[in-house]
Short mmCIF file of C-alpha atoms and ligand atoms in Angstrom, two decimals:
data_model
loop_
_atom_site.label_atom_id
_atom_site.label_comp_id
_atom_site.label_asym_id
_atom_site.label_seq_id
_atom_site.Cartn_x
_atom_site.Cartn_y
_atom_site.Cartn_z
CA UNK W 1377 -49.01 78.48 -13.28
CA UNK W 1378 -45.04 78.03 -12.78
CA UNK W 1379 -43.69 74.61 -12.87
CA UNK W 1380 -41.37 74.31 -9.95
CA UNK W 1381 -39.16 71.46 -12.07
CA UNK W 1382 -35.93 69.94 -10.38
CA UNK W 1383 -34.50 69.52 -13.67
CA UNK W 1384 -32.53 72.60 -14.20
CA UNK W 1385 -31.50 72.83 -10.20
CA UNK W 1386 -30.49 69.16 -10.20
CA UNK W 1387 -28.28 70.10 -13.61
CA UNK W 1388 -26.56 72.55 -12.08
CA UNK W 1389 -25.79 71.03 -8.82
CA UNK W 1390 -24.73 67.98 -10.00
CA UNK W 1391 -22.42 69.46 -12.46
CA UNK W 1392 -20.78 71.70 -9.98
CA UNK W 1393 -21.29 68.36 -7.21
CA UNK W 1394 -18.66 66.12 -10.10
CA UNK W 1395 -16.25 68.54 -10.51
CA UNK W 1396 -16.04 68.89 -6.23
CA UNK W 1397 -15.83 64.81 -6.50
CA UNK W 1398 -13.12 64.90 -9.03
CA UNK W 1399 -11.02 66.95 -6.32
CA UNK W 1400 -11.93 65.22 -3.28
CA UNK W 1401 -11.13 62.02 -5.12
CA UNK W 1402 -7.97 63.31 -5.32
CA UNK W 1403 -7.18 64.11 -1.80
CA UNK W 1404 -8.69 61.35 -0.06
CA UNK W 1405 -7.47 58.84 -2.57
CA UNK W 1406 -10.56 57.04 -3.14
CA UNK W 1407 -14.28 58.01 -3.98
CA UNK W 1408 -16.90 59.10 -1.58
CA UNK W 1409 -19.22 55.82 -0.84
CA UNK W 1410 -22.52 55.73 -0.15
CA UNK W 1411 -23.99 52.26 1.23
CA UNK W 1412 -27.48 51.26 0.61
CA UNK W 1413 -29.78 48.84 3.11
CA UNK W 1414 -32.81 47.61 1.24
CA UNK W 1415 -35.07 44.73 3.18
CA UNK W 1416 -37.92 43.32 1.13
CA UNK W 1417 -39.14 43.73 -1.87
CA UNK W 1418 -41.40 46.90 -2.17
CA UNK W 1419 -41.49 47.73 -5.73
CA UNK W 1420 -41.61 51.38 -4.52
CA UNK W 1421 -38.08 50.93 -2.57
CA UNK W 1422 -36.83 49.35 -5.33
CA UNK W 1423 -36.57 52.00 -7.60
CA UNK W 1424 -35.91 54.90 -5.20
CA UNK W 1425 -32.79 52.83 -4.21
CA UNK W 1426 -32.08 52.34 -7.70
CA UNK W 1427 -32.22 56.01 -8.67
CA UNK W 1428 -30.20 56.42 -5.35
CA UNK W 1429 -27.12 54.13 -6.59
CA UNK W 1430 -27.41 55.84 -10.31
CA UNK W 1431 -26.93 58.73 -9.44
CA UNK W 1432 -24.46 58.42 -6.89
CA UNK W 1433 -22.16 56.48 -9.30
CA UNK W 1434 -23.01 59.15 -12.46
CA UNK W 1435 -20.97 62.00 -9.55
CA UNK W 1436 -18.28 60.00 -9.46
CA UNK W 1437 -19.28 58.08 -5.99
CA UNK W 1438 -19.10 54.64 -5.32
CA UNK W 1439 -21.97 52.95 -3.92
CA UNK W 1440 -23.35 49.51 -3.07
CA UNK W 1441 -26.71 48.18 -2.30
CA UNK W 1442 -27.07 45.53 0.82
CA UNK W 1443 -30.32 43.53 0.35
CA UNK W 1444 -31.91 41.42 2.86
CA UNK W 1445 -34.83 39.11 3.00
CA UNK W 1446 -38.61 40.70 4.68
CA UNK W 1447 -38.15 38.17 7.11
CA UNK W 1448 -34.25 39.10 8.40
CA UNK W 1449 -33.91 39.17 12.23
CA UNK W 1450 -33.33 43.16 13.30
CA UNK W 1451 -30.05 41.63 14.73
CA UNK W 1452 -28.85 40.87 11.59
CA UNK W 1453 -29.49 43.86 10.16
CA UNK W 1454 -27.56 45.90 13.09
CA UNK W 1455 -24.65 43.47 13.02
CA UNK W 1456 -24.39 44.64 9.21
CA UNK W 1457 -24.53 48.50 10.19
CA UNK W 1458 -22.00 48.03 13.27
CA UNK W 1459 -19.44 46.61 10.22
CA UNK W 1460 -20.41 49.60 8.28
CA UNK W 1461 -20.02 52.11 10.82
CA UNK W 1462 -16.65 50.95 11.86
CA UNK W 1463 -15.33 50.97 8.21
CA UNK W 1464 -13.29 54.00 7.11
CA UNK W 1465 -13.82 53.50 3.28
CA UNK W 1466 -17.82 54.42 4.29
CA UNK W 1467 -19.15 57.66 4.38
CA UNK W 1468 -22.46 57.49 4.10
CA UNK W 1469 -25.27 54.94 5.20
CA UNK W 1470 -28.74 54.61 4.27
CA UNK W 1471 -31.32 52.24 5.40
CA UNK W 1472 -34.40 52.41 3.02
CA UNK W 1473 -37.62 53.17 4.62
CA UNK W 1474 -40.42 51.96 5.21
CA UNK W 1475 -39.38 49.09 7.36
CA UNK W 1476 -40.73 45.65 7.71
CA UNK W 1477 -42.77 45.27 11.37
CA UNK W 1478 -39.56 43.28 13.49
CA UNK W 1479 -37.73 46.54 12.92
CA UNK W 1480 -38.91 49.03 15.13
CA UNK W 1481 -38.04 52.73 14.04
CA UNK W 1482 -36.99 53.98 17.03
CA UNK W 1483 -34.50 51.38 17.53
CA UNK W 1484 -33.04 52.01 13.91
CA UNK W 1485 -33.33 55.59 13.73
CA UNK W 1486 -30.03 54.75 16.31
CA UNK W 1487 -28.32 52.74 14.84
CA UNK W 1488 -26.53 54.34 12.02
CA UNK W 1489 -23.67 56.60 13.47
CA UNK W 1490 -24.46 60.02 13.55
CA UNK W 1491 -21.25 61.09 10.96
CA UNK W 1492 -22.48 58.54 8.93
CA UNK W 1493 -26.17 59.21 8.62
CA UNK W 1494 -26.88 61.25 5.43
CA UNK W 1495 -30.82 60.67 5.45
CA UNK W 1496 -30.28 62.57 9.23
CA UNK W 1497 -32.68 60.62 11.04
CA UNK W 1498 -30.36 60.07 14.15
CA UNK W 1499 -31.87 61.44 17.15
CA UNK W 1500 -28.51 63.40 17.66
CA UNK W 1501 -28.79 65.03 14.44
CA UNK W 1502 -32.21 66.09 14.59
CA UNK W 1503 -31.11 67.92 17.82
CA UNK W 1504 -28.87 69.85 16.02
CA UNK W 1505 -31.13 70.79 13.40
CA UNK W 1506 -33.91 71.72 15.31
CA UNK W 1507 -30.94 73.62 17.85
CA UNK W 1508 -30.28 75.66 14.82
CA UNK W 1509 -26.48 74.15 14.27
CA UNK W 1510 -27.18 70.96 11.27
CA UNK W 1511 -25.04 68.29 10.25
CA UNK W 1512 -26.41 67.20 7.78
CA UNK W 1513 -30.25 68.18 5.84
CA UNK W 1514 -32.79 66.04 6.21
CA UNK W 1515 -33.16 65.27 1.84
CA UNK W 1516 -36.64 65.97 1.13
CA UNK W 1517 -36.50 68.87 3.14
CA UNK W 1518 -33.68 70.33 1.92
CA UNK W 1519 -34.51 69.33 -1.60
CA UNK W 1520 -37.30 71.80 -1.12
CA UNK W 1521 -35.92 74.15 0.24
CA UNK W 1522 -33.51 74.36 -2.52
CA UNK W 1523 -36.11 74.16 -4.92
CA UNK W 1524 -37.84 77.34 -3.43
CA UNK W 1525 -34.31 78.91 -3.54
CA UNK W 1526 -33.82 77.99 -7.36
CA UNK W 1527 -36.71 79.44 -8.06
CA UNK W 1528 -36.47 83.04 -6.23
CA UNK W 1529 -39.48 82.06 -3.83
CA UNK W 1530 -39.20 83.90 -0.13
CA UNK W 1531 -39.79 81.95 2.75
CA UNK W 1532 -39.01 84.78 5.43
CA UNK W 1533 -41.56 86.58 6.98
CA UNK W 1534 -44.47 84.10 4.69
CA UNK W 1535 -47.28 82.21 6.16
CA UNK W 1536 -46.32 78.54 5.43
CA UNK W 1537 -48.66 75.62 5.84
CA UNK W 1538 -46.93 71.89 5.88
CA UNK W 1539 -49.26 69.30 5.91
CA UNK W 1540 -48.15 66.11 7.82
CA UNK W 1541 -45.91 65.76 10.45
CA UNK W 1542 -43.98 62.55 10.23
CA UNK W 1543 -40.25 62.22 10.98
CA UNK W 1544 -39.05 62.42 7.44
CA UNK W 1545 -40.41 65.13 5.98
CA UNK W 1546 -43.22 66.98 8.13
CA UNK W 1547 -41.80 67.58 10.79
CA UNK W 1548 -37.28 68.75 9.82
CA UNK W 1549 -39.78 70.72 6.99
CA UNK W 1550 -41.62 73.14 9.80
CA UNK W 1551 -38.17 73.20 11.52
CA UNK W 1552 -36.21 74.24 8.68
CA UNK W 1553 -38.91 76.60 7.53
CA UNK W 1554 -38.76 78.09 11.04
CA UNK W 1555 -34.97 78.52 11.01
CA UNK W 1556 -35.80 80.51 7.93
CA UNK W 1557 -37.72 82.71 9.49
CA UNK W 1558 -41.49 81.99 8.15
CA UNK W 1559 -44.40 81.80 10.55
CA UNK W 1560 -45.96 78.10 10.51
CA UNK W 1561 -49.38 76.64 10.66
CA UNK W 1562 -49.02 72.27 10.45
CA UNK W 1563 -51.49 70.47 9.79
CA UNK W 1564 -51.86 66.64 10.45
CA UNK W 1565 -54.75 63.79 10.87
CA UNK W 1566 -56.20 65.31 13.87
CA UNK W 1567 -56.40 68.90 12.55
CA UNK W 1568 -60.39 70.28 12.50
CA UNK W 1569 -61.30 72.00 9.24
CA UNK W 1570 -57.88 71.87 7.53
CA UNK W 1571 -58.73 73.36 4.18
CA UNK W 1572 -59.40 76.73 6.09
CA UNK W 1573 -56.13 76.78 7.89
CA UNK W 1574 -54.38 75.80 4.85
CA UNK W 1575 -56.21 78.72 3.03
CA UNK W 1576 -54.23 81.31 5.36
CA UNK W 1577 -51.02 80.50 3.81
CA UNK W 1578 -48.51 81.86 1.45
CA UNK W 1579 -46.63 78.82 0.61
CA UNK W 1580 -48.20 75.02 1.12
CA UNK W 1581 -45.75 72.14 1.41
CA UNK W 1582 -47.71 68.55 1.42
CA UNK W 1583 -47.12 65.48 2.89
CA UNK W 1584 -49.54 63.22 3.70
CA UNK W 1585 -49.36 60.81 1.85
CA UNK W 1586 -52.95 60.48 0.46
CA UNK W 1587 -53.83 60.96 -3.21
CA UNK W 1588 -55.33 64.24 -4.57
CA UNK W 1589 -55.83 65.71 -0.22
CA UNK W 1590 -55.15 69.28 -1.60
CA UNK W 1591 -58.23 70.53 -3.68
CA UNK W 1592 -59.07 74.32 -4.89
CA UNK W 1593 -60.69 75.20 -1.83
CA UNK W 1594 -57.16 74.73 0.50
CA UNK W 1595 -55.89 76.96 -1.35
CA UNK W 1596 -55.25 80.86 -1.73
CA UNK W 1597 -55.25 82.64 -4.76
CA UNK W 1598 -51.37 83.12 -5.91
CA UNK W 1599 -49.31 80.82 -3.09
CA UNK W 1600 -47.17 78.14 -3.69
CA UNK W 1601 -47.29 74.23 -3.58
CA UNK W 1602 -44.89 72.13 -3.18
CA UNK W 1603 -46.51 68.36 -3.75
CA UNK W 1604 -44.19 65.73 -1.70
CA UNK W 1605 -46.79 62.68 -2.42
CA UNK W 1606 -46.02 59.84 -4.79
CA UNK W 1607 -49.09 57.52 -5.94
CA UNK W 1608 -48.95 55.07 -8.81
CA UNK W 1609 -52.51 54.49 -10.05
CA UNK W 1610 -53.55 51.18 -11.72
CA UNK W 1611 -53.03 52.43 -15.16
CA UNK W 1612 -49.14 53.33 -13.85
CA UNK W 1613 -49.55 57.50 -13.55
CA UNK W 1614 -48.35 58.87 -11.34
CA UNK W 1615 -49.88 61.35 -9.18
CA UNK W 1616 -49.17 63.25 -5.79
CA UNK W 1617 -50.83 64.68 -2.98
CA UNK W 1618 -52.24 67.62 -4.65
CA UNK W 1619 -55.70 67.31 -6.84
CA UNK W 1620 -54.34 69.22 -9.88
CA UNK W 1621 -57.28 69.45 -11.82
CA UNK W 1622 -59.22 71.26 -9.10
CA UNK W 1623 -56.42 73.53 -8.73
CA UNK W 1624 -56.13 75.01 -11.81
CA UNK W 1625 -55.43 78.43 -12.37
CA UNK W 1626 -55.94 78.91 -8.54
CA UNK W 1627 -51.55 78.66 -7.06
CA UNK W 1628 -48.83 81.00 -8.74
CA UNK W 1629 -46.46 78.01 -8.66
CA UNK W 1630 -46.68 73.93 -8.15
CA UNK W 1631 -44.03 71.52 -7.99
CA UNK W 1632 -44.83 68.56 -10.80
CA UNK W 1633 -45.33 65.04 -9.61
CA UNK W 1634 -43.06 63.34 -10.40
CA UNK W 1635 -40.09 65.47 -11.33
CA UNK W 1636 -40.56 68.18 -8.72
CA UNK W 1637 -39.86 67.06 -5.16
CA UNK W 1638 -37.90 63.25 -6.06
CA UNK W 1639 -35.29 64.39 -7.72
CA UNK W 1640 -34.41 66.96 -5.85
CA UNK W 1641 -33.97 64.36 -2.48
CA UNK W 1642 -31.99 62.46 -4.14
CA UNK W 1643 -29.47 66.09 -4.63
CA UNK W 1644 -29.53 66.51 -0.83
CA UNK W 1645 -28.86 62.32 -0.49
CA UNK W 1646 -24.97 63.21 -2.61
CA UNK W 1647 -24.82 66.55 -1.07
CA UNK W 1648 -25.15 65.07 2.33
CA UNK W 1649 -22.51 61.91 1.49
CA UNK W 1650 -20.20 63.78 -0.08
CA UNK W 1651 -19.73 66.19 3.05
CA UNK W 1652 -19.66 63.31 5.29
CA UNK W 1653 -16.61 62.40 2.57
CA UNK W 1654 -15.14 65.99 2.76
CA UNK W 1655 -14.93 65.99 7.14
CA UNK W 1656 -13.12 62.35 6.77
CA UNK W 1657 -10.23 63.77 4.92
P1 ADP P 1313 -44.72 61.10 4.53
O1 ADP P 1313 -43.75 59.98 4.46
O2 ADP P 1313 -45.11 61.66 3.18
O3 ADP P 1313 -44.30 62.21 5.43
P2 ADP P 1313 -46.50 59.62 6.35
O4 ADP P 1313 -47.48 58.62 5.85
O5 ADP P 1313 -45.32 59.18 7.13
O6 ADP P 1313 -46.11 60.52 5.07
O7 ADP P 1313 -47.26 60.68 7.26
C1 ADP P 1313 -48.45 61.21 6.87
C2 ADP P 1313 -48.66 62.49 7.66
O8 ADP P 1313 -49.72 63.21 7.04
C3 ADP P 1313 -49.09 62.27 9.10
O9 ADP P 1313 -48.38 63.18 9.91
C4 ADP P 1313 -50.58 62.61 9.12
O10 ADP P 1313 -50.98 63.20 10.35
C5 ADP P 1313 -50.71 63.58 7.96
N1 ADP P 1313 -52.02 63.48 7.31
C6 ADP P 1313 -52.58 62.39 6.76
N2 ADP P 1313 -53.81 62.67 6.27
C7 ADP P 1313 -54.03 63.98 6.51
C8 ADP P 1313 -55.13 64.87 6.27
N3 ADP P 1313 -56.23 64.43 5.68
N4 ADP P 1313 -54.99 66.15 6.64
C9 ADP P 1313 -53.88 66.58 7.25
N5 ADP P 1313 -52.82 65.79 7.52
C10 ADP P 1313 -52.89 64.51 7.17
#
């Protein structure tokens, strides 16, 4: 079984991604700068905006990381993301998901401005990508998408299952995939008898969000999986969506967890900021 790593497409990109910075540095006369909202303290959010900041700073970015309390009023929050929209030395904003319960996503998901909103989950800019004409690339999305690209897998004219259908991944995933011309099956809580519509397809991308979902029997003999979960178990593995002991020897190709599916967002995350950078100057 192939290990779809991001190592050697994050390498690449990112080394080709500095040298672009180094230029654009040059003509706009400062760095490209990412700015990071983190409420709360989820250990999990911690760390992904962490590896966020590092690795916008190893291109050659600057970035900073704007913490506030569980508790902050949603005003507060927007007052802070008004200043940052208005403020020419920022080209990206991100607001680290999920979201404590006073902020209501489909008041946030506006209030980033569209130029500015490099995880693309403005209502504007999911228009345009599901209208065919992107912005920006939603990052986990793209990140696979990329990944499949690396790795010489087609996606036109394959049956493609994506399990899950949220906002952030699910559901810019089948619409992407679309655009690329593969013929979809999704699959989501509701769905009756999943592992037999899942067993149609060429190519499974998964995100659910719930340990081990994806056993032998979802699959068929010689596709491709592309794991999108994250779990930490007590003992501190980590593990994704797909059960990979039951899988064995059963896909052609699976994306690790981690080191498949994470890094590779994080790519799309500078990719996306540093084009937002490119159209200021
Ligand atoms: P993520 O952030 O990884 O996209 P979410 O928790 O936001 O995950 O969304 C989970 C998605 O997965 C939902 O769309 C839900 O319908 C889908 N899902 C959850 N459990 C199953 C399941 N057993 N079979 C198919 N889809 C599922």
């Amino acid at each position: 079984m192939i290990s779809l790593s991001a190592k050697p497409v994050v390498e690449k990109r990112r080394a080709d991604l500095q040298g672009k910075t180094t230029r654009l540095r040059a003509t706009l006369g400062r760095a490209p700068h990412l700015s990071v909202i983190l409420i709360g303290d989820d250990p999990a959010s911690q760390v992904y905006v962490g590896r966020k900041a590092n690795a916008a700073t190893k291109v050659g970015f600057t970035s900073e990381t704007i913490r506030f309390p569980e508790t902050v009023p949603s005003e507060t929050v927007l007052k802070r993301v008004r200043e940052l929209n208005a403020d020419p030395r920022v080209d990206g904003i991100l607001i680290q998901r999920p979201l404590p319960s006073q902020l209501k996503e489909k008041d946030v998901a506006l209030w980033v401005d569209p130029s500015k909103d490099v995880d693309c989950l403005h209502p504007e800019n999911i228009g345009l990508l599901v209208t065919g004409n992107p912005r920006f690339i939603p990052c986990t999305p793209g990140g696979i998408l990329l990944l499949l690209d690396h790795y010489g897998i087609q996606i036109e004219g394959r049956t493609v299952c994506v399990v899950g259908r949220s906002a952030i991944v699910g559901k810019p995933l089948a619409s992407l995939l679309l655009s690329r011309n593969a013929s979809l099956i999704q699959l989501h809580r509701r769905t009756p008898d999943p592992a037999s519509l899942c067993k149609l397809a060429d190519l499974v991308f998964v995100a659910a969000g719930s340990r081990g979902l994806i056993k032998g029997d979802w699959l068929k003999p010689g596709s491709v999986v592309v794991d999108v979960g994250i779990h930490r178990d007590t003992s501190g593995r980590i593990t994704g969506d797909v059960d990979t002991d039951s899988i064995l020897g059963i896909p052609h190709a699976l994306s690790p967890v981690p080191g498949g599916v994470g890094p590779m967002t994080i790519q799309v995350l500078l990719e996306n900021t540093f084009a937002a950078a490119s159209r200021e100057g």
